[in-house]
mmCIF file of C-alpha atoms in Angstrom:
data_model
loop_
_atom_site.group_PDB
_atom_site.id
_atom_site.type_symbol
_atom_site.label_atom_id
_atom_site.label_comp_id
_atom_site.label_asym_id
_atom_site.label_seq_id
_atom_site.Cartn_x
_atom_site.Cartn_y
_atom_site.Cartn_z
ATOM 1 C CA MET A 17 42.702 -43.715 -7.126
ATOM 2 C CA LYS A 18 40.139 -42.900 -9.200
ATOM 3 C CA THR A 19 42.305 -44.233 -12.459
ATOM 4 C CA ASN A 20 43.231 -47.251 -10.862
ATOM 5 C CA THR A 21 39.345 -47.914 -10.269
ATOM 6 C CA ILE A 22 38.902 -47.354 -14.021
ATOM 7 C CA SER A 23 41.552 -49.400 -14.702
ATOM 8 C CA TYR A 24 40.158 -52.286 -12.530
ATOM 9 C CA LYS A 25 36.711 -52.071 -14.232
ATOM 10 C CA CYS A 26 38.246 -52.062 -17.851
ATOM 11 C CA ARG A 27 39.908 -55.079 -16.778
ATOM 12 C CA GLN A 28 36.948 -56.828 -15.151
ATOM 13 C CA PHE A 29 35.054 -56.012 -18.740
ATOM 14 C CA MET A 30 37.932 -57.483 -20.788
ATOM 15 C CA MET A 31 37.929 -60.914 -18.131
ATOM 16 C CA PHE A 32 33.872 -61.222 -19.039
ATOM 17 C CA ALA A 33 32.838 -59.314 -21.724
ATOM 18 C CA GLY A 34 35.991 -58.433 -23.774
ATOM 19 C CA VAL A 35 35.475 -61.373 -26.151
ATOM 20 C CA ALA A 36 31.911 -61.142 -27.255
ATOM 21 C CA THR A 37 32.912 -57.501 -27.444
ATOM 22 C CA PHE A 38 35.112 -58.300 -30.121
ATOM 23 C CA ILE A 39 33.249 -60.805 -31.740
ATOM 24 C CA PHE A 40 30.283 -58.685 -32.438
ATOM 25 C CA ALA A 41 32.043 -55.760 -33.452
ATOM 26 C CA ALA A 42 33.805 -57.918 -35.784
ATOM 27 C CA VAL A 43 30.427 -59.706 -37.575
ATOM 28 C CA VAL A 44 27.694 -56.811 -36.997
ATOM 29 C CA ILE A 45 29.299 -53.325 -35.817
ATOM 30 C CA ILE A 46 32.513 -52.951 -38.405
ATOM 31 C CA PRO A 47 30.320 -54.965 -41.345
ATOM 32 C CA PHE A 48 27.517 -52.283 -40.902
ATOM 33 C CA VAL A 49 29.314 -49.734 -40.701
ATOM 34 C CA TYR A 50 31.355 -50.349 -43.759
ATOM 35 C CA GLY A 51 27.776 -51.386 -45.429
ATOM 36 C CA VAL A 52 26.726 -48.074 -44.765
ATOM 37 C CA TYR A 53 29.980 -46.906 -46.499
ATOM 38 C CA LEU A 54 29.288 -48.868 -49.526
ATOM 39 C CA THR A 55 25.776 -47.358 -50.371
ATOM 40 C CA PHE A 56 27.795 -44.030 -51.625
ATOM 41 C CA THR A 57 30.234 -46.158 -54.203
ATOM 42 C CA SER A 58 29.275 -47.622 -57.336
ATOM 43 C CA TRP A 59 31.021 -51.220 -56.439
ATOM 44 C CA ASP A 60 31.039 -53.774 -58.384
ATOM 45 C CA GLY A 61 31.487 -56.220 -55.586
ATOM 46 C CA VAL A 62 34.475 -57.665 -57.431
ATOM 47 C CA SER A 63 36.891 -54.722 -58.578
ATOM 48 C CA SER A 64 39.221 -53.099 -55.924
ATOM 49 C CA GLN A 65 38.244 -50.088 -57.107
ATOM 50 C CA LYS A 66 34.890 -48.166 -55.323
ATOM 51 C CA PRO A 67 34.075 -44.828 -56.966
ATOM 52 C CA PHE A 68 32.855 -42.248 -54.382
ATOM 53 C CA VAL A 69 29.109 -41.650 -56.084
ATOM 54 C CA GLY A 70 27.545 -39.783 -52.943
ATOM 55 C CA ILE A 71 23.271 -40.057 -53.162
ATOM 56 C CA SER A 72 23.055 -41.415 -56.487
ATOM 57 C CA ASN A 73 22.204 -45.028 -54.897
ATOM 58 C CA TYR A 74 19.746 -43.581 -52.685
ATOM 59 C CA LEU A 75 18.254 -41.673 -55.542
ATOM 60 C CA SER A 76 18.125 -45.134 -57.784
ATOM 61 C CA THR A 77 16.644 -46.864 -54.903
ATOM 62 C CA PHE A 78 13.913 -44.316 -54.674
ATOM 63 C CA SER A 79 13.065 -44.150 -58.676
ATOM 64 C CA ASP A 80 13.483 -48.484 -58.571
ATOM 65 C CA ALA A 81 9.992 -49.439 -58.559
ATOM 66 C CA ALA A 82 10.689 -53.135 -58.242
ATOM 67 C CA TYR A 83 11.961 -52.662 -55.239
ATOM 68 C CA TRP A 84 9.099 -51.061 -53.937
ATOM 69 C CA GLN A 85 7.033 -53.263 -55.277
ATOM 70 C CA ALA A 86 8.918 -56.109 -54.135
ATOM 71 C CA LEU A 87 9.211 -54.343 -50.279
ATOM 72 C CA GLY A 88 5.332 -53.669 -50.436
ATOM 73 C CA ARG A 89 4.771 -57.265 -50.888
ATOM 74 C CA THR A 90 6.656 -58.009 -48.264
ATOM 75 C CA ILE A 91 5.066 -56.187 -46.234
ATOM 76 C CA LEU A 92 1.982 -57.457 -47.071
ATOM 77 C CA TYR A 93 3.203 -61.437 -46.626
ATOM 78 C CA SER A 94 4.194 -60.435 -43.664
ATOM 79 C CA PHE A 95 1.004 -58.700 -42.126
ATOM 80 C CA ILE A 96 -0.595 -62.161 -43.081
ATOM 81 C CA ALA A 97 2.201 -64.204 -42.087
ATOM 82 C CA VAL A 98 2.638 -62.875 -38.745
ATOM 83 C CA ILE A 99 -1.171 -63.104 -37.704
ATOM 84 C CA LEU A 100 -1.455 -66.533 -39.215
ATOM 85 C CA VAL A 101 1.698 -68.155 -37.033
ATOM 86 C CA ASN A 102 0.764 -66.444 -33.822
ATOM 87 C CA VAL A 103 -2.893 -67.535 -33.984
ATOM 88 C CA VAL A 104 -1.858 -71.155 -35.176
ATOM 89 C CA ALA A 105 0.792 -70.979 -32.509
ATOM 90 C CA PHE A 106 -1.119 -69.496 -29.404
ATOM 91 C CA LEU A 107 -3.965 -72.347 -30.438
ATOM 92 C CA LEU A 108 -1.259 -75.147 -30.461
ATOM 93 C CA ALA A 109 -0.018 -73.501 -27.636
ATOM 94 C CA PHE A 110 -3.312 -73.928 -25.707
ATOM 95 C CA LEU A 111 -3.800 -77.649 -26.848
ATOM 96 C CA VAL A 112 -0.319 -78.993 -25.702
ATOM 97 C CA THR A 113 -0.850 -77.220 -21.964
ATOM 98 C CA SER A 114 -4.541 -78.332 -21.781
ATOM 99 C CA GLY A 115 -3.234 -81.946 -20.316
ATOM 100 C CA VAL A 116 -4.336 -83.438 -23.431
ATOM 101 C CA LYS A 117 -2.702 -87.270 -23.835
ATOM 102 C CA GLY A 118 1.171 -87.115 -24.824
ATOM 103 C CA GLN A 119 1.471 -83.368 -24.944
ATOM 104 C CA ASN A 120 5.354 -83.589 -25.201
ATOM 105 C CA PHE A 121 5.202 -85.762 -27.698
ATOM 106 C CA PHE A 122 3.007 -83.145 -29.671
ATOM 107 C CA ARG A 123 5.120 -80.499 -28.716
ATOM 108 C CA ALA A 124 8.091 -82.127 -30.063
ATOM 109 C CA GLY A 125 6.456 -82.757 -33.123
ATOM 110 C CA PHE A 126 5.412 -79.254 -33.602
ATOM 111 C CA PHE A 127 8.496 -77.598 -33.359
ATOM 112 C CA ILE A 128 10.140 -80.081 -35.699
ATOM 113 C CA PRO A 129 9.654 -78.022 -38.665
ATOM 114 C CA ASN A 130 11.419 -74.995 -37.426
ATOM 115 C CA LEU A 131 14.647 -77.311 -37.212
ATOM 116 C CA ILE A 132 14.622 -77.810 -40.505
ATOM 117 C CA GLY A 133 16.771 -75.323 -42.908
ATOM 118 C CA GLY A 134 14.915 -72.897 -45.068
ATOM 119 C CA ILE A 135 16.189 -74.055 -48.419
ATOM 120 C CA VAL A 136 15.609 -77.772 -47.216
ATOM 121 C CA LEU A 137 12.082 -76.958 -46.628
ATOM 122 C CA GLY A 138 11.369 -74.737 -49.769
ATOM 123 C CA TYR A 139 12.188 -77.802 -51.863
ATOM 124 C CA VAL A 140 10.033 -80.673 -49.883
ATOM 125 C CA TRP A 141 7.004 -78.242 -50.225
ATOM 126 C CA LYS A 142 7.759 -77.331 -54.066
ATOM 127 C CA PHE A 143 7.546 -81.126 -54.802
ATOM 128 C CA VAL A 144 3.864 -81.301 -51.827
ATOM 129 C CA PHE A 145 2.600 -78.371 -54.312
ATOM 130 C CA ASN A 146 3.955 -79.735 -57.260
ATOM 131 C CA ARG A 147 3.247 -82.593 -57.519
ATOM 132 C CA ALA A 148 1.984 -84.533 -54.479
ATOM 133 C CA PHE A 149 -1.269 -81.865 -54.183
ATOM 134 C CA VAL A 150 -1.904 -81.771 -58.495
ATOM 135 C CA ALA A 151 -2.118 -85.715 -58.077
ATOM 136 C CA LEU A 152 -4.184 -85.731 -55.333
ATOM 137 C CA GLY A 153 -6.537 -83.120 -56.966
ATOM 138 C CA ASN A 154 -6.272 -85.621 -60.247
ATOM 139 C CA ALA A 155 -7.684 -88.658 -58.472
ATOM 140 C CA LEU A 156 -10.258 -87.496 -56.510
ATOM 141 C CA SER A 157 -11.334 -84.535 -59.162
ATOM 142 C CA ILE A 158 -10.283 -81.817 -56.811
ATOM 143 C CA GLY A 159 -10.124 -78.640 -59.510
ATOM 144 C CA ALA A 160 -8.603 -76.356 -57.240
ATOM 145 C CA LEU A 161 -5.645 -78.957 -56.352
ATOM 146 C CA SER A 162 -5.642 -80.045 -59.904
ATOM 147 C CA THR A 163 -2.820 -77.587 -61.131
ATOM 148 C CA SER A 164 0.615 -76.126 -58.880
ATOM 149 C CA TRP A 165 -0.410 -73.399 -56.716
ATOM 150 C CA LEU A 166 3.154 -71.948 -57.470
ATOM 151 C CA ALA A 167 1.941 -71.617 -61.067
ATOM 152 C CA THR A 168 0.172 -68.569 -60.222
ATOM 153 C CA THR A 169 1.049 -65.407 -59.030
ATOM 154 C CA ASN A 170 -1.423 -65.551 -55.982
ATOM 155 C CA GLY A 171 -0.696 -69.230 -55.402
ATOM 156 C CA ALA A 172 2.924 -68.725 -55.057
ATOM 157 C CA MET A 173 1.981 -65.879 -52.687
ATOM 158 C CA LEU A 174 -0.147 -68.195 -50.719
ATOM 159 C CA CYS A 175 2.636 -71.162 -50.687
ATOM 160 C CA LEU A 176 5.259 -68.807 -49.535
ATOM 161 C CA ILE A 177 2.243 -67.862 -46.309
ATOM 162 C CA ILE A 178 1.612 -71.417 -45.823
ATOM 163 C CA VAL A 179 4.988 -72.620 -45.363
ATOM 164 C CA SER A 180 6.032 -70.276 -43.008
ATOM 165 C CA VAL A 181 2.737 -70.639 -40.763
ATOM 166 C CA TRP A 182 4.643 -74.151 -41.129
ATOM 167 C CA GLN A 183 7.977 -73.858 -40.314
ATOM 168 C CA TYR A 184 7.455 -70.553 -37.903
ATOM 169 C CA ALA A 185 4.606 -71.940 -35.550
ATOM 170 C CA GLY A 186 6.356 -74.600 -33.588
ATOM 171 C CA TYR A 187 8.734 -71.970 -32.664
ATOM 172 C CA MET A 188 5.959 -69.360 -31.431
ATOM 173 C CA MET A 189 4.439 -72.103 -29.116
ATOM 174 C CA LEU A 190 6.997 -73.031 -26.816
ATOM 175 C CA ILE A 191 6.830 -69.320 -26.251
ATOM 176 C CA TYR A 192 3.267 -69.388 -25.692
ATOM 177 C CA VAL A 193 3.586 -72.639 -23.642
ATOM 178 C CA ALA A 194 5.822 -70.324 -21.320
ATOM 179 C CA GLY A 195 3.561 -67.513 -20.924
ATOM 180 C CA PHE A 196 0.412 -70.325 -20.367
ATOM 181 C CA MET A 197 2.812 -72.261 -18.114
ATOM 182 C CA SER A 198 3.600 -68.927 -16.156
ATOM 183 C CA VAL A 199 0.345 -67.788 -14.962
ATOM 184 C CA SER A 200 -0.307 -68.993 -11.467
ATOM 185 C CA ALA A 201 -2.630 -71.920 -11.301
ATOM 186 C CA ASP A 202 -4.254 -69.790 -7.816
ATOM 187 C CA VAL A 203 -5.316 -67.701 -10.067
ATOM 188 C CA LEU A 204 -7.309 -69.596 -12.795
ATOM 189 C CA GLU A 205 -8.713 -71.441 -9.746
ATOM 190 C CA ALA A 206 -9.726 -68.220 -7.954
ATOM 191 C CA ALA A 207 -11.547 -67.484 -11.344
ATOM 192 C CA ARG A 208 -13.268 -70.383 -11.825
ATOM 193 C CA ILE A 209 -14.594 -70.206 -8.399
ATOM 194 C CA ASP A 210 -15.987 -66.653 -9.386
ATOM 195 C CA GLY A 211 -17.745 -67.953 -11.720
ATOM 196 C CA CYS A 212 -15.675 -67.834 -14.711
ATOM 197 C CA THR A 213 -16.021 -69.992 -17.489
ATOM 198 C CA ASN A 214 -12.613 -71.833 -19.329
ATOM 199 C CA THR A 215 -12.868 -69.284 -22.470
ATOM 200 C CA GLN A 216 -13.348 -66.074 -20.054
ATOM 201 C CA SER A 217 -10.353 -67.285 -17.845
ATOM 202 C CA ILE A 218 -8.294 -67.218 -21.325
ATOM 203 C CA VAL A 219 -9.643 -63.494 -22.668
ATOM 204 C CA ARG A 220 -9.872 -62.449 -19.482
ATOM 205 C CA ILE A 221 -6.906 -63.831 -16.991
ATOM 206 C CA SER A 222 -3.987 -65.992 -19.535
ATOM 207 C CA VAL A 223 -3.851 -63.517 -22.521
ATOM 208 C CA PRO A 224 -3.226 -60.478 -19.963
ATOM 209 C CA LEU A 225 -1.039 -61.950 -18.104
ATOM 210 C CA MET A 226 0.981 -63.358 -21.131
ATOM 211 C CA ALA A 227 1.366 -59.932 -22.555
ATOM 212 C CA SER A 228 5.447 -60.402 -22.733
ATOM 213 C CA SER A 229 5.477 -63.722 -24.770
ATOM 214 C CA PHE A 230 3.480 -61.981 -27.618
ATOM 215 C CA VAL A 231 5.661 -59.221 -27.728
ATOM 216 C CA GLN A 232 8.698 -61.735 -28.147
ATOM 217 C CA CYS A 233 6.354 -63.328 -30.618
ATOM 218 C CA LEU A 234 5.336 -61.016 -32.642
ATOM 219 C CA PHE A 235 8.824 -59.280 -32.326
ATOM 220 C CA LEU A 236 10.584 -62.236 -33.926
ATOM 221 C CA THR A 237 7.391 -63.236 -36.503
ATOM 222 C CA ILE A 238 7.909 -59.554 -38.264
ATOM 223 C CA THR A 239 12.032 -59.751 -38.495
ATOM 224 C CA ARG A 240 11.734 -63.038 -40.024
ATOM 225 C CA CYS A 241 9.223 -62.307 -42.241
ATOM 226 C CA PHE A 242 10.960 -59.334 -43.171
ATOM 227 C CA MET A 243 14.176 -60.692 -44.028
ATOM 228 C CA VAL A 244 12.427 -63.961 -45.520
ATOM 229 C CA TYR A 245 14.747 -65.060 -48.301
ATOM 230 C CA ASP A 246 15.899 -69.039 -48.390
ATOM 231 C CA VAL A 247 12.605 -70.148 -48.509
ATOM 232 C CA ASN A 248 11.733 -67.639 -51.333
ATOM 233 C CA LEU A 249 14.339 -69.136 -53.115
ATOM 234 C CA SER A 250 14.052 -72.799 -53.035
ATOM 235 C CA LEU A 251 10.305 -72.274 -53.620
ATOM 236 C CA THR A 252 9.276 -70.288 -55.873
ATOM 237 C CA ASN A 253 12.685 -68.769 -56.802
ATOM 238 C CA GLY A 254 10.555 -64.925 -57.457
ATOM 239 C CA GLU A 255 7.947 -67.046 -60.330
ATOM 240 C CA PRO A 256 6.208 -66.647 -61.561
ATOM 241 C CA PHE A 257 6.964 -63.853 -63.642
ATOM 242 C CA ASN A 258 8.715 -62.393 -60.773
ATOM 243 C CA SER A 259 5.484 -62.411 -59.011
ATOM 244 C CA SER A 260 6.820 -63.507 -55.378
ATOM 245 C CA VAL A 261 10.124 -61.297 -55.101
ATOM 246 C CA MET A 262 10.383 -60.484 -51.812
ATOM 247 C CA ALA A 263 12.691 -57.690 -51.012
ATOM 248 C CA ALA A 264 15.450 -59.696 -49.393
ATOM 249 C CA MET A 265 15.529 -61.475 -52.744
ATOM 250 C CA HIS A 266 15.664 -58.039 -54.982
ATOM 251 C CA VAL A 267 18.380 -57.083 -52.573
ATOM 252 C CA TYR A 268 20.796 -59.877 -53.300
ATOM 253 C CA ASN A 269 19.288 -59.772 -57.266
ATOM 254 C CA GLN A 270 20.574 -56.489 -57.141
ATOM 255 C CA ALA A 271 23.993 -56.932 -55.469
ATOM 256 C CA PHE A 272 25.071 -60.213 -56.439
ATOM 257 C CA THR A 273 23.615 -60.897 -59.622
ATOM 258 C CA TYR A 274 23.242 -58.001 -61.758
ATOM 259 C CA LYS A 275 26.298 -56.885 -59.762
ATOM 260 C CA ASN A 276 25.016 -53.057 -58.693
ATOM 261 C CA TYR A 277 26.833 -53.508 -55.173
ATOM 262 C CA GLY A 278 26.423 -50.316 -53.645
ATOM 263 C CA THR A 279 22.731 -50.261 -54.954
ATOM 264 C CA GLY A 280 22.166 -53.381 -53.259
ATOM 265 C CA GLN A 281 23.231 -52.378 -50.184
ATOM 266 C CA ALA A 282 21.137 -48.909 -49.956
ATOM 267 C CA GLU A 283 18.660 -50.928 -50.691
ATOM 268 C CA ALA A 284 19.598 -53.180 -47.929
ATOM 269 C CA LEU A 285 19.820 -50.219 -45.711
ATOM 270 C CA ILE A 286 16.343 -49.203 -46.367
ATOM 271 C CA LEU A 287 14.966 -52.298 -45.452
ATOM 272 C CA PHE A 288 16.661 -52.672 -42.481
ATOM 273 C CA VAL A 289 15.460 -49.001 -41.543
ATOM 274 C CA VAL A 290 11.954 -50.179 -42.510
ATOM 275 C CA CYS A 291 11.779 -53.282 -40.400
ATOM 276 C CA ALA A 292 13.693 -51.879 -37.523
ATOM 277 C CA VAL A 293 10.837 -49.297 -37.459
ATOM 278 C CA VAL A 294 8.119 -51.639 -37.238
ATOM 279 C CA GLY A 295 9.688 -54.339 -34.333
ATOM 280 C CA VAL A 296 10.679 -51.108 -31.974
ATOM 281 C CA LEU A 297 7.438 -49.485 -32.878
ATOM 282 C CA GLN A 298 5.506 -52.925 -31.960
ATOM 283 C CA VAL A 299 7.828 -53.558 -28.862
ATOM 284 C CA SER A 300 6.972 -50.283 -27.610
ATOM 285 C CA ILE A 301 3.052 -50.261 -28.271
ATOM 286 C CA GLY A 302 3.084 -54.052 -26.485
ATOM 287 C CA LYS A 303 5.410 -53.404 -23.873
ATOM 288 C CA LYS A 304 2.619 -50.368 -22.831
ATOM 289 C CA ALA A 305 0.345 -53.191 -23.319
ATOM 290 C CA GLU A 306 2.235 -55.417 -20.979
ATOM 291 C CA VAL A 307 2.918 -52.740 -17.803
ATOM 292 C CA SER A 308 -1.244 -51.610 -17.869
ATOM 293 C CA ALA A 309 -1.824 -55.546 -18.180
#
């Protein structure tokens, strides 16, 4: 009887989740395990031989100053971009839920940048920074715009942050819009009757009740910023003087440009662990805040 029950449950599982499980294993689990195995080899990504080298790739990674500089640069970029993306997204969500005329049009307009591929987005903004802003600066005699920001080390990082905010804010706005709409109108009405101003209602009522929206948006922006590559490639390509090379670009170059696939895979695994730790900590802290709210 017990065997029949187990067999029945297995058939049920295979019927409803079997295909999805197979695809997930083929696309995520197996490549991940295979990638971990490659970190212990000196494979060049081409040859059929994969010599086993133990932990030497990890030792090379820990001694690779360029990788840790790229990782530190990524952490700084992510910290600034995550804050700005969520601030802008929250303000946009408040705007398009405040009853402003044409708010549905604005929602669609703010979301459109997220639909543009990162490669295309980078080339478009590269033209804007190199040509449009420079022409505008020369015409109006604005010194800050007379030369391309992409030509300086700090300017290139600033450009990456601006483009990331422009790309991600619209998507996060939708999550905050859902958060604003989930706050009961009765609660807000009661707060107004008790004498709360609009600002006090937002800070004391709406924001605590939107804790789940903040958790989701922070997690999505952190993971996206840590893994940024396409915009980094098309907008700056790591220039000038490799000052804007992010961790993902460094990993790609190590594996596919320099043919150090084992080392590149080890660096990618470390990047994954860092991103996972930061993401899990953020979600756990956010969930505690959500429960207390």
